[in-house]
Structure formats: structure tokens, C-alpha cells
CSV table of C-alpha atoms in Angstrom, one decimal:
chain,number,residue,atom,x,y,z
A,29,UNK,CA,11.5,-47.9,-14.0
A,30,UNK,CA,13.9,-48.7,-17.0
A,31,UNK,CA,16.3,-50.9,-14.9
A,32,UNK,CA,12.7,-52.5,-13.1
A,33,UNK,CA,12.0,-53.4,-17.0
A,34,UNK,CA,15.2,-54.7,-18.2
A,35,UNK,CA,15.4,-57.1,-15.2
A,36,UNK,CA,11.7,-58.3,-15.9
A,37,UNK,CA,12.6,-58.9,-19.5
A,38,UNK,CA,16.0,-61.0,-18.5
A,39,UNK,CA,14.1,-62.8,-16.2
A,40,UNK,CA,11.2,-63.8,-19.1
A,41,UNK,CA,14.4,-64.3,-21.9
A,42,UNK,CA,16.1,-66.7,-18.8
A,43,UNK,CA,12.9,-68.6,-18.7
A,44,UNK,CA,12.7,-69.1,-22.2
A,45,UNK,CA,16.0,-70.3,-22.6
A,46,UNK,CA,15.4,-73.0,-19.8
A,47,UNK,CA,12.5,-74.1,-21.4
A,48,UNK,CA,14.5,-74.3,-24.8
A,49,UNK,CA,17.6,-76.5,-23.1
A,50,UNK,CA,14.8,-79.0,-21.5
A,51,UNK,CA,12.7,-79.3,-25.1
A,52,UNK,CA,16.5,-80.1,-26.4
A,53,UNK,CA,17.6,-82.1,-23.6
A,54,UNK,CA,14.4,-84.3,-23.8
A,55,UNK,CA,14.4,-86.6,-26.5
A,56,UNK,CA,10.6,-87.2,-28.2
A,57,UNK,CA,8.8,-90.3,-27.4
A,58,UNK,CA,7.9,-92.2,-30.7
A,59,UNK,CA,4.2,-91.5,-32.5
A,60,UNK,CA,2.7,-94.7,-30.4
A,61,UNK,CA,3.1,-93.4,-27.5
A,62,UNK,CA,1.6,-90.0,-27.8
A,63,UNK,CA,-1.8,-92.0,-28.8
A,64,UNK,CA,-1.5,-93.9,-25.7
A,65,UNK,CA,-0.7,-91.1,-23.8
A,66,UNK,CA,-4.0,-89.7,-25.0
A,67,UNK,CA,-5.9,-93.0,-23.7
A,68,UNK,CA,-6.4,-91.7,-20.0
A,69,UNK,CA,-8.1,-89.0,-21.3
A,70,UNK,CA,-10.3,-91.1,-23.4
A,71,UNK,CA,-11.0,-93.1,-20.4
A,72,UNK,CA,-12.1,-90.5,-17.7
A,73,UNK,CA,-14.5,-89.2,-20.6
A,74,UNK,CA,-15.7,-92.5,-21.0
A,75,UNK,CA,-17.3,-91.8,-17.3
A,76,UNK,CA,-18.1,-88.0,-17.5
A,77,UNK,CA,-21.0,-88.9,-20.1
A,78,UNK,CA,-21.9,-92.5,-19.1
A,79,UNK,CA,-24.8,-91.7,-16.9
A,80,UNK,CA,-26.8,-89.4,-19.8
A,81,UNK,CA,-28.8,-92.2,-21.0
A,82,UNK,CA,-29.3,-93.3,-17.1
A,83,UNK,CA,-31.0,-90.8,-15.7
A,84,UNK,CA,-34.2,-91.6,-17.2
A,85,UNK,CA,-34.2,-94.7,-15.2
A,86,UNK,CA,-32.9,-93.1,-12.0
A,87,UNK,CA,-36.0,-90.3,-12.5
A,88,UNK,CA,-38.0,-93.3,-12.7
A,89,UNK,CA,-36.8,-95.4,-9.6
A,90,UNK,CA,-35.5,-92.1,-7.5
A,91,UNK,CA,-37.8,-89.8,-8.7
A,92,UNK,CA,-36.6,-86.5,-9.1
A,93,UNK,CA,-37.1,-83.1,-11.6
A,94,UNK,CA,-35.7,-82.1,-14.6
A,95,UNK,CA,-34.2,-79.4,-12.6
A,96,UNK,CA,-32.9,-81.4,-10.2
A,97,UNK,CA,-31.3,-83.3,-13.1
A,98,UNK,CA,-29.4,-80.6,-14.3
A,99,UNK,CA,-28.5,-79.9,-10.4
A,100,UNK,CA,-27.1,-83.5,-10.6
A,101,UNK,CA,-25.2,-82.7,-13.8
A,102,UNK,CA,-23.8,-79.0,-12.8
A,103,UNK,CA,-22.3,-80.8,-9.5
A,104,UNK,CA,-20.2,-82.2,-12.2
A,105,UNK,CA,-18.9,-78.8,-13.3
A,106,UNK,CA,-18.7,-77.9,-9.3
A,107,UNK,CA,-16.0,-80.6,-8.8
A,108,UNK,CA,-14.6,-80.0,-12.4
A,109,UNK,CA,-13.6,-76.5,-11.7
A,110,UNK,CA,-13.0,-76.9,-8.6
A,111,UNK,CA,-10.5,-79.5,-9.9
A,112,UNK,CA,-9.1,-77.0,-12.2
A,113,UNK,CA,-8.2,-74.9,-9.3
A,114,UNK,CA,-6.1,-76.9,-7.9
A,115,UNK,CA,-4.6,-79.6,-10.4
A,116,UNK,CA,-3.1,-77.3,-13.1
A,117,UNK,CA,-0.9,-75.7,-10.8
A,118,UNK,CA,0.3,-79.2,-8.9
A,119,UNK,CA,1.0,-80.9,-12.6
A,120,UNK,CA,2.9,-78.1,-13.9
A,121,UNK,CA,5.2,-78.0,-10.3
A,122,UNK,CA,4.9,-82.1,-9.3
A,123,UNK,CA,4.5,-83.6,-12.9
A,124,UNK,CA,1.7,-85.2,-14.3
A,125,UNK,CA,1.5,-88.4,-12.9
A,126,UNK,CA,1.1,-87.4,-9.3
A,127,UNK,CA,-1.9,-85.9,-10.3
A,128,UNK,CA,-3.3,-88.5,-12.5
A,129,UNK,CA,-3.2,-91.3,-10.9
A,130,UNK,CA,-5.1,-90.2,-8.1
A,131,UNK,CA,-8.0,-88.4,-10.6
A,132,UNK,CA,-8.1,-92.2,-11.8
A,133,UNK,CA,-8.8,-93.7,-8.2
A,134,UNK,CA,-11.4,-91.0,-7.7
A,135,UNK,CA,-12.6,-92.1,-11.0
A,136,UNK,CA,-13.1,-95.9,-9.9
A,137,UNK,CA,-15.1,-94.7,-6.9
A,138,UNK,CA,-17.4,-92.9,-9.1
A,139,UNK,CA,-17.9,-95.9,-10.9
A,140,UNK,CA,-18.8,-97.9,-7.7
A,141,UNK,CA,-21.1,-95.5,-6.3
A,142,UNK,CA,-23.0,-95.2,-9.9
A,143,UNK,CA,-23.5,-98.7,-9.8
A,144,UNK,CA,-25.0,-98.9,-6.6
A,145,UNK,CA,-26.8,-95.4,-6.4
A,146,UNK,CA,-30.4,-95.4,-4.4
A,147,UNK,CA,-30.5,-91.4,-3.7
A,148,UNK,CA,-30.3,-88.3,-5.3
A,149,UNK,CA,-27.2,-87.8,-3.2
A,150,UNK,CA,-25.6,-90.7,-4.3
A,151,UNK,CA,-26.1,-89.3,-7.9
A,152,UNK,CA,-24.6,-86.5,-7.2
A,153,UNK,CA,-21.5,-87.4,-4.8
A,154,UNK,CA,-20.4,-89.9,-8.0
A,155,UNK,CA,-21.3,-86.6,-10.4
A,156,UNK,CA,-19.0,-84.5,-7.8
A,157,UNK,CA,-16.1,-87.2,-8.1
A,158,UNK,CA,-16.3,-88.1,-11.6
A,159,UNK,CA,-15.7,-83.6,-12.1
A,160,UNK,CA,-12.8,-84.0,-10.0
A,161,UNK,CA,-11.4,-86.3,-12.4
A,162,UNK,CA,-12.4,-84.7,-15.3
A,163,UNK,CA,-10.5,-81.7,-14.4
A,164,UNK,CA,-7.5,-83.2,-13.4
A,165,UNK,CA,-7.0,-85.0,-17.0
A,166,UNK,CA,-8.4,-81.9,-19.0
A,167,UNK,CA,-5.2,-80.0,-17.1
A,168,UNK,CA,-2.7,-82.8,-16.3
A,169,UNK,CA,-3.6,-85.4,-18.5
A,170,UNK,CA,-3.7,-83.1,-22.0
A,171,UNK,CA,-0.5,-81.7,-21.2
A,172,UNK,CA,0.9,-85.0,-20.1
A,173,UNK,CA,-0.1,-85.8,-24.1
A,174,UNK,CA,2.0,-82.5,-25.2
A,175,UNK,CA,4.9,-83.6,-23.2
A,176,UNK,CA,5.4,-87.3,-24.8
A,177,UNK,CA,4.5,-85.6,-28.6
A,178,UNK,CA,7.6,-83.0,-27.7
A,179,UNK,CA,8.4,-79.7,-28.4
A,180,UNK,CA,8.5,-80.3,-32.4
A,181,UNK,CA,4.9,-82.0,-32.5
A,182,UNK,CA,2.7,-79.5,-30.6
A,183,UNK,CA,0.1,-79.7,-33.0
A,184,UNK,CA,-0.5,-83.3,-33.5
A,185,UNK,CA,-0.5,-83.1,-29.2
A,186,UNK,CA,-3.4,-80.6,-29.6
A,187,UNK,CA,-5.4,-82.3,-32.0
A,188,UNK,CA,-5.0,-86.1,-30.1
A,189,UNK,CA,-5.9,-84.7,-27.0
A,190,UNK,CA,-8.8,-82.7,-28.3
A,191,UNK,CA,-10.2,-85.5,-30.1
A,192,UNK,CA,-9.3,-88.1,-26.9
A,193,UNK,CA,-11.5,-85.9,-24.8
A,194,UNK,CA,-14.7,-85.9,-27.4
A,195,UNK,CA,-14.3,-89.2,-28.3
A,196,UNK,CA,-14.2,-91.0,-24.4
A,197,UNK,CA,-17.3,-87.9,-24.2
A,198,UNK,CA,-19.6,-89.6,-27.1
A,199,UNK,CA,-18.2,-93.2,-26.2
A,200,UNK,CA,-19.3,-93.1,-22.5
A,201,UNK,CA,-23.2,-92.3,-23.3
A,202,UNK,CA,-23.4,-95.3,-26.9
A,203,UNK,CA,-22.0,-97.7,-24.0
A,204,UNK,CA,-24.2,-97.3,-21.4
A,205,UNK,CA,-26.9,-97.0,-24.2
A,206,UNK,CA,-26.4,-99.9,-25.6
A,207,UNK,CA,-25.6,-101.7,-22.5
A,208,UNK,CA,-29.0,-100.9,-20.0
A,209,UNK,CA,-30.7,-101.9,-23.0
A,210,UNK,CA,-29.1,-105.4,-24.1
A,211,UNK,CA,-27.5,-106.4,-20.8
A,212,UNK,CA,-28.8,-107.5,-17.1
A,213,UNK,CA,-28.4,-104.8,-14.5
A,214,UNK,CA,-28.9,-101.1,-16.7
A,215,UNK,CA,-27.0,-99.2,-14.7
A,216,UNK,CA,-24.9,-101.6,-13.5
A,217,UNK,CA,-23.0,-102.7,-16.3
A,218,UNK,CA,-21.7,-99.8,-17.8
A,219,UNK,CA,-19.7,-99.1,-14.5
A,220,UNK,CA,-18.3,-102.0,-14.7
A,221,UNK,CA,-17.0,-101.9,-18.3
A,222,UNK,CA,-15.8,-98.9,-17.5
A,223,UNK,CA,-13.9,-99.5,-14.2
A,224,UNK,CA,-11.7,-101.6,-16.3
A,225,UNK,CA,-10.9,-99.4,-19.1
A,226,UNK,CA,-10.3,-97.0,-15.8
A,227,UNK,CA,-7.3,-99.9,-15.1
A,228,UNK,CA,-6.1,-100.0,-18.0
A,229,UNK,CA,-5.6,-96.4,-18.0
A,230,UNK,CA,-3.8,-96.6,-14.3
A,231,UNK,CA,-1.2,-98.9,-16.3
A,232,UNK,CA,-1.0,-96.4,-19.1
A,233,UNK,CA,0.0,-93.5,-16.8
A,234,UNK,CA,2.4,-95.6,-14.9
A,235,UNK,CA,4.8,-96.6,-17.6
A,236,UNK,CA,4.1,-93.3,-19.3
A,237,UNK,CA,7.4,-91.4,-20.5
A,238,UNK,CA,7.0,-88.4,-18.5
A,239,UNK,CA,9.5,-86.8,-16.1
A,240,UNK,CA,9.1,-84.4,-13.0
A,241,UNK,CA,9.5,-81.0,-13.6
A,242,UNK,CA,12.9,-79.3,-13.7
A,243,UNK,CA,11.7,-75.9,-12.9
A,244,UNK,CA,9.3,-75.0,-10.9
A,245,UNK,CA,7.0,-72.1,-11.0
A,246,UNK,CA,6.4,-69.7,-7.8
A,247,UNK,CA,3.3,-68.7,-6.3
A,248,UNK,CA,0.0,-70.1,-4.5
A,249,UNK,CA,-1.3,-73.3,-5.3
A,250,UNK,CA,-5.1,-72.9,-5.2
A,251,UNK,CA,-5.9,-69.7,-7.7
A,252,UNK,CA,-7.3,-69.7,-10.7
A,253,UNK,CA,-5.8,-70.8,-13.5
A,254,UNK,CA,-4.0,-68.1,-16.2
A,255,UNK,CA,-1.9,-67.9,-18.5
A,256,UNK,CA,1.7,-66.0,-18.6
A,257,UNK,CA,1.9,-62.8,-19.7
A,258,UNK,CA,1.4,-61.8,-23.5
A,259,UNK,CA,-0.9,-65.2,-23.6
A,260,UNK,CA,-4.2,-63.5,-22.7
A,261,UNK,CA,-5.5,-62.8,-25.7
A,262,UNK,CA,-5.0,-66.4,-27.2
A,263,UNK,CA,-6.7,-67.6,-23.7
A,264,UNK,CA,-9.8,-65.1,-24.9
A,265,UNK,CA,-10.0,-65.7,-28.2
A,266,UNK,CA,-10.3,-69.5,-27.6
A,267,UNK,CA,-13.0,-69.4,-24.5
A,268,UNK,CA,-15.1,-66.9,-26.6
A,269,UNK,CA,-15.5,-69.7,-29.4
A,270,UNK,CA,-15.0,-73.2,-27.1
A,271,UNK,CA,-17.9,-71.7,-24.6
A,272,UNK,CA,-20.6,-71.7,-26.0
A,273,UNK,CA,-19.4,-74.9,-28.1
A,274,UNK,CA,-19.6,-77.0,-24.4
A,275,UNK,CA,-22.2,-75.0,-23.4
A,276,UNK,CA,-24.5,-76.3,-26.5
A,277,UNK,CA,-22.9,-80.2,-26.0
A,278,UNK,CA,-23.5,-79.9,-22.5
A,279,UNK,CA,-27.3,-78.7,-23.0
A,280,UNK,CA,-27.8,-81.8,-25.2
A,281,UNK,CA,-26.0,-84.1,-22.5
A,282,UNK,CA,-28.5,-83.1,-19.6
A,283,UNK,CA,-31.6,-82.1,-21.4
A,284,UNK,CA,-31.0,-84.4,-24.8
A,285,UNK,CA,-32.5,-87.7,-23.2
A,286,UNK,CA,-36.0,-86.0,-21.4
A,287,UNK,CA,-36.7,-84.2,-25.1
A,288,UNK,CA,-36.3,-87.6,-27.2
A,289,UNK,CA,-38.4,-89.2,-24.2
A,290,UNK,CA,-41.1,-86.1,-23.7
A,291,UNK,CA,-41.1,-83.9,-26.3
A,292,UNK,CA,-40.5,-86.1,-29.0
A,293,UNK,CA,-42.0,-89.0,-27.8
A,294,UNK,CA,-38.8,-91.7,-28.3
A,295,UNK,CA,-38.1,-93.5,-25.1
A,296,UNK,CA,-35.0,-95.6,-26.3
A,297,UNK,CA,-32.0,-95.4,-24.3
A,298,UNK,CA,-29.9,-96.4,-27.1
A,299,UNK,CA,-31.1,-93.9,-29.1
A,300,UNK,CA,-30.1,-91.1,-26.6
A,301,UNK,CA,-26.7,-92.9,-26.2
A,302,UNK,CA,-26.2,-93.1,-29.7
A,303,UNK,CA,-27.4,-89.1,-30.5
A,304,UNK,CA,-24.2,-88.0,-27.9
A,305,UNK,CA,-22.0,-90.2,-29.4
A,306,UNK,CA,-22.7,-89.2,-33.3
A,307,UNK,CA,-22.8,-85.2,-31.6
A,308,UNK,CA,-19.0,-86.1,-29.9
A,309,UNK,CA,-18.1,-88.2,-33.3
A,310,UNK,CA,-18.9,-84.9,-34.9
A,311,UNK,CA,-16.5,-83.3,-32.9
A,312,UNK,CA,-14.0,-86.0,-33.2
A,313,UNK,CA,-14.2,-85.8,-36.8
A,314,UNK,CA,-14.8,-82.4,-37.4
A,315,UNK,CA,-11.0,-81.3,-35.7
A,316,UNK,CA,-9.2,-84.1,-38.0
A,317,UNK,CA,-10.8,-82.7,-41.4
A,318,UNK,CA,-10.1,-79.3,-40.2
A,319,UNK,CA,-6.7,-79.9,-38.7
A,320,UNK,CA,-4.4,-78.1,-41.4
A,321,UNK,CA,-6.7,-75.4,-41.7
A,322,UNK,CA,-5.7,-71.9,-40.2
A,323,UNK,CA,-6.4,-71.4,-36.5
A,324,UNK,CA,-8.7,-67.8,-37.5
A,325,UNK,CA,-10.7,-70.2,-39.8
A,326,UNK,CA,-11.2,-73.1,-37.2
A,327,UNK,CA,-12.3,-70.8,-34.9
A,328,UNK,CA,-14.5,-68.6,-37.1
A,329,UNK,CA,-16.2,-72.4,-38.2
A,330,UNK,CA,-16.6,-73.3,-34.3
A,331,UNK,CA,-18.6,-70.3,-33.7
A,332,UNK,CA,-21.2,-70.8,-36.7
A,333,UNK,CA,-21.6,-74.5,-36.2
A,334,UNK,CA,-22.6,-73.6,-32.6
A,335,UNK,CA,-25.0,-70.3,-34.0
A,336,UNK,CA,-26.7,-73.0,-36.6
A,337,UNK,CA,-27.0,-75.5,-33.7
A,338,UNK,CA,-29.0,-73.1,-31.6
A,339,UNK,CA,-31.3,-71.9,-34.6
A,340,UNK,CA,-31.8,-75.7,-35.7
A,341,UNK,CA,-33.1,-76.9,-31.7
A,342,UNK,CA,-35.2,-74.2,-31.8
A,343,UNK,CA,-37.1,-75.5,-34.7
A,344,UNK,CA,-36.9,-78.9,-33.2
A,345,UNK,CA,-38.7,-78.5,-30.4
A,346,UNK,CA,-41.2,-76.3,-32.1
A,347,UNK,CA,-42.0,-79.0,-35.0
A,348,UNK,CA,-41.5,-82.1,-32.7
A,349,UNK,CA,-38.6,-83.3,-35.2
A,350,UNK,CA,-36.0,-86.1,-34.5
A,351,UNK,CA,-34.2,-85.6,-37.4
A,352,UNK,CA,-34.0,-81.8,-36.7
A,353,UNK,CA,-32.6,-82.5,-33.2
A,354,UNK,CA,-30.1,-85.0,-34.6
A,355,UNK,CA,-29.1,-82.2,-36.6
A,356,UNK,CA,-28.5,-79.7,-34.0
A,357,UNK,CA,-26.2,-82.3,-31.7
A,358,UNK,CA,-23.9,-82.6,-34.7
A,359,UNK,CA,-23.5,-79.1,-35.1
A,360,UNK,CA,-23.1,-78.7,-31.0
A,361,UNK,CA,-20.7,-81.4,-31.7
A,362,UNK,CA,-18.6,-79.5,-34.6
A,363,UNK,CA,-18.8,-76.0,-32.6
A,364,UNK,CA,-17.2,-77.9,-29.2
A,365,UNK,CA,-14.5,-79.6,-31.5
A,366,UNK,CA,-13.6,-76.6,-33.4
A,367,UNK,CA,-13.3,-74.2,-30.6
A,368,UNK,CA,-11.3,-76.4,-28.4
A,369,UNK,CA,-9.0,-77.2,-31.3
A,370,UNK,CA,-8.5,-73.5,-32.0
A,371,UNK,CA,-8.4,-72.7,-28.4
A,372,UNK,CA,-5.5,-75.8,-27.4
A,373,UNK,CA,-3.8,-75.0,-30.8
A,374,UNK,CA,-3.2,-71.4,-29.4
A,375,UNK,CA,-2.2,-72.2,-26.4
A,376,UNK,CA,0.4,-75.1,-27.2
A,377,UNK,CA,2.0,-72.9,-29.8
A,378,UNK,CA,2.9,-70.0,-27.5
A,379,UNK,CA,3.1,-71.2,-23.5
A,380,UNK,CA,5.9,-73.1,-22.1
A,381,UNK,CA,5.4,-76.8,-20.8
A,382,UNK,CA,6.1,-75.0,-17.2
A,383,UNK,CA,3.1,-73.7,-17.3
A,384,UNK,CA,1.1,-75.7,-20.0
A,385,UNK,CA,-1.3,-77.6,-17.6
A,386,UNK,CA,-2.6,-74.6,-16.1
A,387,UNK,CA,-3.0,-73.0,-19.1
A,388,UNK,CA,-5.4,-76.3,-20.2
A,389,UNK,CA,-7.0,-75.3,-16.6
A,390,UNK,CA,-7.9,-71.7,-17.6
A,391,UNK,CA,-9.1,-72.7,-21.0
A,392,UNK,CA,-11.7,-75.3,-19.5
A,393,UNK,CA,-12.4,-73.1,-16.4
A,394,UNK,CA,-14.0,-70.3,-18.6
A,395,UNK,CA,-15.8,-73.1,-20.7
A,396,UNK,CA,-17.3,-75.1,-18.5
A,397,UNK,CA,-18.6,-72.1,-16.0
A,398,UNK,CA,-21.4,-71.4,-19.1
A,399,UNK,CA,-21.7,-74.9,-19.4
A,400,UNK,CA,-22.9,-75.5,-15.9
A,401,UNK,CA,-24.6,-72.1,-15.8
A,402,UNK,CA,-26.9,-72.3,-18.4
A,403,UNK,CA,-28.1,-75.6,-19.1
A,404,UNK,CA,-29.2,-75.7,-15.2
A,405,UNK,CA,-31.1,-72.2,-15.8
A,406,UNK,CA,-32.6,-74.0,-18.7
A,407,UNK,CA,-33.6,-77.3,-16.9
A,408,UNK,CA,-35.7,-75.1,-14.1
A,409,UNK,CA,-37.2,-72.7,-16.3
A,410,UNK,CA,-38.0,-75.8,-18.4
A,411,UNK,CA,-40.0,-77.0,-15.4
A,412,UNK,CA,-41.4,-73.6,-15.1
A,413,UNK,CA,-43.1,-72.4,-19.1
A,414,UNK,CA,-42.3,-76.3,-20.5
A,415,UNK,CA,-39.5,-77.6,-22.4
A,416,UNK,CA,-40.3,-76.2,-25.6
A,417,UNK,CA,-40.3,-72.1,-24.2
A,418,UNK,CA,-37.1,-73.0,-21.9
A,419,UNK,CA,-35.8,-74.2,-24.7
A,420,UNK,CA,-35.9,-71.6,-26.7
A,421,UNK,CA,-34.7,-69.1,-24.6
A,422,UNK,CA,-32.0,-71.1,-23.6
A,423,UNK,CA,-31.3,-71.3,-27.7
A,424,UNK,CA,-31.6,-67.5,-28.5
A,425,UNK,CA,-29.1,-67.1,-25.3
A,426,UNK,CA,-26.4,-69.1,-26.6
A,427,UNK,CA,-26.7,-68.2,-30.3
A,428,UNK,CA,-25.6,-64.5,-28.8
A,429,UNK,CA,-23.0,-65.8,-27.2
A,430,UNK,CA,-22.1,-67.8,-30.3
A,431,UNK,CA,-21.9,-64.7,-32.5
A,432,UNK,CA,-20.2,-62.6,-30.3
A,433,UNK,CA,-17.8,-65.3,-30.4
A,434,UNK,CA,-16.9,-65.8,-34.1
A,435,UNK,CA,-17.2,-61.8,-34.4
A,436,UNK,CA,-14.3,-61.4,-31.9
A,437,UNK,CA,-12.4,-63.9,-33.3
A,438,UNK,CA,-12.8,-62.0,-37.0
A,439,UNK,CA,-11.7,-58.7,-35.7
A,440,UNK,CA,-8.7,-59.8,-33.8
A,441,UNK,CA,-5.8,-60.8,-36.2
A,442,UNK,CA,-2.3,-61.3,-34.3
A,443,UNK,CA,-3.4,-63.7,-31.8
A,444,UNK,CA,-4.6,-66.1,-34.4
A,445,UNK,CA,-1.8,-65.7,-37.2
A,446,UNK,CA,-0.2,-69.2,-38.0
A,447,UNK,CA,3.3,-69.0,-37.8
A,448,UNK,CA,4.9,-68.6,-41.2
């Protein structure tokens, strides 16, 4: 048993010192290029949200529930995790370009078959695609940004590719906004726009500073995503907070635009696009002011952003306020961008870039599984007791999950102490 132990610690000492002599042996790509590193990202988010300010029309043309809505936006999540099955594990053995570059093809197709949807199933085939590409970027593309910054600017990596994601998240929704409103075709044109920011990103990725692997880890391909050992309880500590965040974001994202348009009585497309952008501005925001704060601390703010979110859409749907819902999208907003600071923060300070992507993968996977979850349990029991009951219990839900979330974080201390 001794000897089984000493050989297990060599083998884990080896593997750090490999990943030491390729952090050395890599020289760091200047500052530029870890912001345009961090463009793909933006650009795949630009699509995962462009459709929230759409599906008012599709309802409209199509015709279909507000459960089937959030059916149409949880096949997003199917193909995102589904995604982060697979494409952590490939980045960290292939690289990251092999892996982005085809997330950005699928990405274009989504784009054509928005623009020309007639069905339900069209809907959610381009939902199913655009997931795919999500989760490749969230794994692949994140880590890709970590590997440019180098070993000796892990934390800027974390907070660019946390506030890359949000941003392209609020973006996509202002656009298309903005765009069905003031331009010919409404859900035409926003596909377009985006297909070429989509290019752009291909010729990012392309002359991107990355190189293959060196080592490779063993194992299968498909699994889901972990962490290596002695990791797990960062991994935990940052799901328990970034959860519920997404979860709350996501909620907006698929129910936001029918309780502006039926609850509320505000039919403006550009007012739904522009209520996700200020929530994911929020987020984007939120994670620079809080960037040199301690990691217990972002966390622990993450958690009662996303408590005070729930309590204040609660009262908004209960007092038929605008303001009040505004209110609670900013807060979503703040929660989301604390708890995936905290949670990537954790992660890039303690796993190696061998295994970096699928740690990424595991972070998202146990975000986004609430995220699809719960807002599609919401949407049919909406359609069940009305929007205003569903509501609520969706709210009370989450705000458990919220607290439990900032009380773990407060009890657990060596997983979230800064390094000196």
C-alpha cells in the first residue's frame, strides 16, 4: 500500500513538473492577443441569446406555448452539455483549435436555419446546434484564452473570458432587438449580422497563438467532465454559487420577453433585447469592479445578488412592475458574473492547462443542468396556475438554492484562500 502511494505521488509530482517546463518553455503572447483570443467567445454568445427577443414573433407566426418555448430553449442546454461531454476532453488531448473551428461552422448553420425557420423543429434544430457551439467555446475556447494570457496571467485569462462570455450573452439579444424592430426582415437580419462576426471569429482562431498539446491525458473520450484530484472542492464550491446565477439569467432569457409582453403589458422587442443586455452588462461589469476582491468574497456576493434577484421578481410579477423586473435581471446578471468569476478564478489557479478545458466543461455542465431544468419546469407550470404563481415558485426554488450556495461557500475556507 505504501509503495502503491509513493508511485501515485511521483507520478502526480512528474506531471507537475511537465506542466512547469511547458509554462517555461512557452513564451506569453502580448496583452492584445489575449483580448482577441477572447473574441470567439464573444461571438458564439452573440448567437446563444440572439433569438430571446424573436420568439415572440415565431409564437405569433408558428404558434406555439410558453412551454414549448422553454422546450425550444432547454434543447439548447441538450446540445450544450452534450457538447461538454465530448469537447473538453478532445481540446485538452487535440488542442483548441480543432475543436473550435468546427463549433464555429456549426455556429453559421445555426444562423442559416434561424433565418429561414418555418417550424417548431426548425427552432429547435438551430437551438440544438447553436448548444453544441456553446459548449465547445465555454470548454475549448475559455481555455484557449488561458493559454495565450500564460501561466503568469491566469487571472486576467479568468476574468476576459468570463466577461467575453456575458458580454456576446447580453449583446446577441440588444442586436436582434434593435434590429427586428428598425430593419426589413425581423428575424432575418440579426443572423446575418451575426454570421459575419461568426467569420471574423474563424480568422481569429486561425492565426491564434496556440499550440497542440505536448502531453496528452489517458482515458475515454466521452465522460463527464471532472476535475483532477484535490480540485473537487474548488469545482463545488464554484457550481454551488455560478448555478443558480445561470439558472436565474437563463429564467429571464426564456420567460423575460412573454412577462414584459403579458404580464406587464410592454410588447417592445427592443425593450426585451435591451433588459438581457443591461442583466449581461451587469455581469460584465460586475466581475471587472470586483476583480481584485478575494475569491470567498466574490463568491459570497454572487450568491446574494442571485437571493435578492429571486425576492425582487417575485414582487414584480405580483405588483405588475417594470422597474422591479429590470431590477431583478441586474441582480441575475451580478449573481451569473460573480459566481462564474469565482468559480473560473478557482479553477485556473489550481488545474494544469492539460486538463484546463475539461475542467471549464465540468464547471458549465453542473451550471447549466439547473439552468435547463428549471426554467422549463417553470414555463409549463406557468401554462398550468399562470405566470404570476409559476413564477413564484420558480423564485422561492432558486432563492434556496441561492442560499445554500453562499452558506457553503462561508463555511468552507481552504478551497477559497487567495494565495499569499
Amino acid at each position: 500500500m505504501p509503495e502503491t502511494r509513493s508511485a501515485s505521488a511521483s507520478a502526480a509530482e512528474g506531471r507537475r513538473r511537465e506542466d512547469a517546463a511547458q509554462a517555461v518553455a512557452r513564451p506569453s503572447a502580448p496583452l492584445w492577443w489575449v483580448w482577441l483570443a477572447a473574441w470567439p467567445v464573444t461571438a458564439v454568445f452573440v448567437l446563444s441569446n440572439a433569438a430571446t427577443p424573436l420568439y415572440v414573433l415565431w409564437q405569433r407566426d408558428i404558434g406555439f406555448s410558453k412551454g414549448t418555448l422553454t422546450v425550444v430553449f432547454a434543447c439548447y442546454i441538450v446540445g450544450l452539455i452534450g457538447s461538454l461531454l465530448i469537447s473538453g476532453v478532445v481540446s485538452d488531448r487535440l488542442g483548441r483549435k480543432p475543436v473550435l473551428l468546427p463549433a464555429l461552422g456549426l455556429a453559421l448553420a445555426a444562423c442559416l436555419i434561424f433565418s429561414t425557420a418555418t417550424s417548431v423543429t426548425a427552432l429547435i434544430v438551430a437551438r440544438l446546434f447553436t448548444g453544441i457551439a456553446v459548449g465547445a467555446v465555454v470548454s475549448a475556447g475559455m481555455a484557449a484564452v488561458t493559454d495565450v494570457a500564460g501561466p503568469e496571467r491566469k487571472r486576467i485569462a479568468a476574468l476576459l473570458a468570463s466577461c467575453a462570455m456575458v458580454f456576446g450573452a447580453g449583446l446577441g439579444p440588444l442586436l436582434a432587438g434593435v434590429l427586428s424592430e428598425a430593419a426589413p426582415g425581423p428575424t432575418v437580419t440579426v443572423f446575418v449580422v451575426e454570421g459575419v462576426l461568426l467569420a471574423t471569429a474563424v480568422a481569429a482562431v486561425l492565426r491564434m497563438p496556440l499550440r497542440r498539446p505536448e502531453v496528452r491525458a489517458k482515458g475515454a473520450w466521452i465522460r463527464v467532465p471532472g476535475v483532477p484530484n484535490g480540485n473537487g472542492g474548488r469545482l463545488t464550491l464554484g457550481i454551488a454559487v455560478f448555478a443558480p446565477g445561470i439558472t436565474a439569467t437563463s429564467f429571464v432569457l426564456s420567460l423575460g420577453p412573454s412577462l414584459l409582453s403579458g404580464l406587464l403589458g410592454t410588447t417592445s422587442r427592443i425593450v426585451a433585447g435591451a433588459m438581457a443586455f443591461v442583466m449581461f452588462l451587469a455581469a460584465t461589469c460586475v466581475q471587472f469592479a470586483a476583480r481584485r476582491l478575494k475569491r470567498r468574497t466574490i463568491l459570497t456576493a454572487g450568491a446574494s445578488c442571485t437571493a435578492l434577484s429571486m425576492i425582487t421578481l417575485t414582487v414584480a410579477v405580483h405588483t405588475s412592475s417594470v422597474p422591479a423586473l429590470v431590477a431583478s435581471a441586474l441582480l441575475a446578471g451580478a449573481g451569473q458574473g460573480m459566481g462564474q468569476l469565482g468559480g473560473l478564478s478557482l479553477l485556473n489557479s489550481s488545474v494544469p492547462p492539460r486538463r484546463l478545458a475539461e475542467a471549464n466543461a465540468a464547471l458549465n455542465v453542473g451550471g447549466y443542468i439547473p439552468a435547463g431544468v428549471l426554467p422549463v419546469s417553470a414555463g409549463y407550470l406557468s401554462d398550468a396556475v399562470g405566470l404570476a404563481d409559476g413564477t413564484t415558485v420558480f423564485g422561492v426554488a432558486l432563492l434556496g438554492l441561492a442560499v445554500a450556495g453562499g452558506l457553503v461557500v462561508r463555511v468552507t475556507r481552504r478551497q477559497v484562500t487567495d494565495p499569499a
